[in-house]
Amino acid sequence: MNKVNLQSDECVIRKSSKVRHSGFMVSYKNELILTNLNIIYVKKGMFGRTKDVQTFPINQIKMYEGKPQVMLGKQKNGSPSLEIYFFNGQEIFGFKRKTEVVKWIRCINQVLCKEADSAATGQFAIPGTELIAETIKDTITSFKSILWNREKVSANCTACGAVITGYKGENIKCNYCDTFQKIQ
Ligand SMILES: [Zn+2]
């Protein structure tokens, strides 16, 4: 495919030129287009002709706590980049200006948050989203419980009676008499 063909319900939200995809020695001559459905990378050849078109569906962007995993990064040469985490990998687009990346992040956020809202009201179904949200929630819950188990407690040193503090079950040394003991 070497032409940008938008679907009938696909609208352009943002378009930037002077973009490059990850890779060395690639000049900033390509285009990046955000629609309500896709991120489209348009490779330009000689005389600005379209050489290649790559499409990245935005419903494949990972979400965390309702926010798409899209962030401002830095390329090896120090220029800003737009980092997008898709279910099947990360894509990095190099930009010349940081402000442009920030605008892209804001737009992607707006589009995806709107979609998530409509998904909640049942207008759109995003396959797999619910399952992923559940998995993340479980992970957070178990992570929290690990933290909670490490409850900070204070007790009296078994040797000298001084107050000692530490995490429950931890082997600690009394500051006064240097006795090692398990704090409960
Ligand atoms: Zn002691």
Coordinates of C-alpha atoms and ligand atoms in Angstrom, one line a residue:
M1 CA 0.0 0.0 0.0
N2 CA 1.6 3.3 -0.9
K3 CA -1.3 5.6 -0.5
V4 CA -3.1 6.9 2.5
N5 CA -6.6 5.5 2.3
L6 CA -8.8 6.5 5.1
Q7 CA -11.8 4.4 6.1
S8 CA -15.2 6.0 5.7
D9 CA -15.5 6.7 9.4
E10 CA -11.9 7.7 9.8
C11 CA -11.0 11.4 10.5
V12 CA -7.7 13.1 10.6
I13 CA -7.1 14.7 14.0
R14 CA -3.4 15.6 13.8
K15 CA -0.8 15.6 11.1
S16 CA 2.9 16.3 11.4
S17 CA 5.6 16.5 8.8
K18 CA 9.3 16.3 9.5
V19 CA 8.9 13.1 11.4
R20 CA 11.1 10.0 11.4
H21 CA 10.6 6.5 12.6
S22 CA 13.1 4.8 14.8
G23 CA 16.4 4.0 13.0
F24 CA 19.7 5.5 12.2
M25 CA 20.4 7.9 9.3
V26 CA 16.7 8.5 8.6
S27 CA 16.0 12.0 7.8
Y28 CA 13.0 14.0 9.1
K29 CA 11.1 14.0 5.9
N30 CA 8.2 11.7 6.7
E31 CA 4.7 12.3 7.9
L32 CA 2.8 11.1 10.9
I33 CA -1.0 11.3 10.9
L34 CA -3.3 10.6 13.8
T35 CA -6.9 9.7 13.0
N36 CA -9.6 8.5 15.3
L37 CA -8.6 4.9 14.4
N38 CA -5.0 4.8 13.5
I39 CA -1.6 6.3 13.6
I40 CA -0.3 6.4 10.1
Y41 CA 3.3 6.8 9.2
V42 CA 3.9 8.0 5.6
K43 CA 7.4 7.5 4.2
K44 CA 8.3 10.0 1.6
G45 CA 10.6 9.3 -1.2
M46 CA 12.0 11.6 -3.9
F47 CA 10.1 14.8 -4.6
G48 CA 7.8 14.2 -1.6
R49 CA 6.2 11.2 -3.2
T50 CA 4.7 8.7 -0.9
K51 CA 6.9 5.6 -0.7
D52 CA 5.3 3.6 1.9
V53 CA 2.5 3.7 4.4
Q54 CA 2.5 2.0 7.8
T55 CA -0.7 1.9 9.9
F56 CA -0.8 1.4 13.6
P57 CA -4.3 0.9 15.1
I58 CA -4.7 3.0 18.2
N59 CA -6.8 0.4 19.9
Q60 CA -3.6 -1.6 20.1
I61 CA -2.0 1.0 22.4
K62 CA -1.5 -0.3 25.9
M63 CA -3.6 1.4 28.6
Y64 CA -2.7 1.9 32.2
E65 CA -5.2 3.2 34.6
G66 CA -7.3 4.6 31.8
K67 CA -4.3 6.3 30.2
P68 CA -2.6 5.3 27.0
Q69 CA 1.1 4.4 27.3
V70 CA 2.3 7.2 25.2
M71 CA 5.2 9.3 26.3
L72 CA 7.8 11.9 25.5
G73 CA 11.3 10.4 25.0
K74 CA 14.7 11.3 23.8
Q75 CA 16.5 10.0 20.7
K76 CA 20.2 9.1 20.8
N77 CA 21.0 12.5 19.3
G78 CA 19.0 14.2 22.0
S79 CA 16.1 15.2 19.9
P80 CA 12.6 14.5 21.2
S81 CA 10.7 11.4 20.4
L82 CA 7.2 10.1 20.7
E83 CA 7.2 6.7 22.4
I84 CA 4.1 4.5 21.9
Y85 CA 3.7 1.2 23.6
F86 CA 1.5 -1.2 21.6
F87 CA 0.5 -4.7 22.7
N88 CA 3.0 -6.1 20.3
G89 CA 5.9 -3.7 20.9
Q90 CA 7.1 -0.2 21.1
E91 CA 7.3 2.3 18.3
I92 CA 9.4 5.4 18.4
F93 CA 8.9 8.4 16.2
G94 CA 11.5 11.1 16.1
F95 CA 10.3 14.7 16.0
K96 CA 12.3 18.0 15.7
R97 CA 10.3 19.8 18.4
K98 CA 9.3 18.8 21.9
T99 CA 6.1 20.9 21.8
E100 CA 5.0 18.9 18.8
V101 CA 5.4 15.6 20.7
V102 CA 3.5 17.0 23.7
K103 CA 0.6 18.0 21.4
W104 CA 0.6 14.4 19.9
I105 CA 0.5 12.9 23.4
R106 CA -2.4 15.1 24.3
C107 CA -4.3 14.2 21.1
I108 CA -3.8 10.5 21.5
N109 CA -5.0 10.8 25.1
Q110 CA -8.1 12.6 24.0
V111 CA -8.9 10.1 21.3
L112 CA -8.4 7.1 23.5
C113 CA -10.0 8.4 26.6
K114 CA -13.1 9.2 24.5
E115 CA -13.1 5.7 23.1
A116 CA -12.8 4.2 26.6
D117 CA -15.8 6.3 27.7
S118 CA -17.9 5.0 24.8
A119 CA -16.7 1.5 25.6
A120 CA -18.0 2.0 29.1
T121 CA -21.4 3.0 27.7
G122 CA -21.3 0.0 25.4
Q123 CA -21.1 1.8 22.1
F124 CA -17.8 0.3 21.2
A125 CA -16.2 -2.9 22.3
I126 CA -12.5 -3.0 22.4
P127 CA -11.5 -6.6 22.5
G128 CA -9.2 -7.6 25.3
T129 CA -9.3 -4.3 27.1
E130 CA -11.4 -5.6 30.0
L131 CA -9.3 -8.6 30.5
I132 CA -6.1 -6.5 30.5
A133 CA -7.6 -4.1 33.0
E134 CA -8.5 -7.0 35.3
T135 CA -5.0 -8.4 35.1
I136 CA -3.5 -5.0 36.0
K137 CA -5.8 -4.7 38.9
D138 CA -4.8 -8.1 40.2
T139 CA -1.2 -7.3 39.9
I140 CA -1.6 -4.1 41.8
T141 CA -3.6 -5.8 44.5
S142 CA -0.9 -8.4 45.1
F143 CA 1.8 -5.8 45.0
K144 CA 0.0 -3.8 47.6
S145 CA -0.5 -6.8 49.8
I146 CA 3.3 -7.5 49.7
L147 CA 3.9 -3.9 50.8
W148 CA 1.2 -4.1 53.5
N149 CA 2.8 -7.3 54.9
R150 CA 5.9 -5.4 55.5
E151 CA 4.4 -3.7 58.4
K152 CA 6.7 -1.5 60.4
V153 CA 6.7 -2.5 64.1
S154 CA 8.5 -1.5 67.2
A155 CA 9.4 -3.9 70.1
N156 CA 11.8 -4.1 73.0
C157 CA 15.3 -5.6 72.5
T158 CA 15.3 -9.1 74.0
A159 CA 18.8 -8.4 75.5
C160 CA 18.8 -4.8 76.8
G161 CA 15.1 -3.8 76.6
A162 CA 15.8 -0.7 74.3
V163 CA 13.1 0.2 71.8
I164 CA 13.9 -1.2 68.4
T165 CA 11.9 -0.7 65.2
G166 CA 11.9 -2.5 61.9
Y167 CA 9.7 -4.5 59.5
K168 CA 7.8 -7.3 61.0
G169 CA 9.7 -10.6 60.7
E170 CA 12.9 -8.8 59.8
N171 CA 16.3 -9.7 61.4
I172 CA 17.6 -6.5 62.9
K173 CA 20.5 -5.4 65.1
C174 CA 19.8 -3.5 68.3
N175 CA 21.4 0.0 68.1
Y176 CA 22.3 -0.1 71.8
C177 CA 23.7 -3.6 72.5
D178 CA 24.3 -4.9 68.9
T179 CA 22.2 -8.0 69.5
F180 CA 20.6 -9.5 66.4
Q181 CA 17.0 -10.6 66.7
K182 CA 13.9 -11.2 64.7
I183 CA 11.4 -8.4 65.3
Q184 CA 7.7 -9.4 65.6
Ligands
ZN1 ZN 19.6 -4.3 72.9

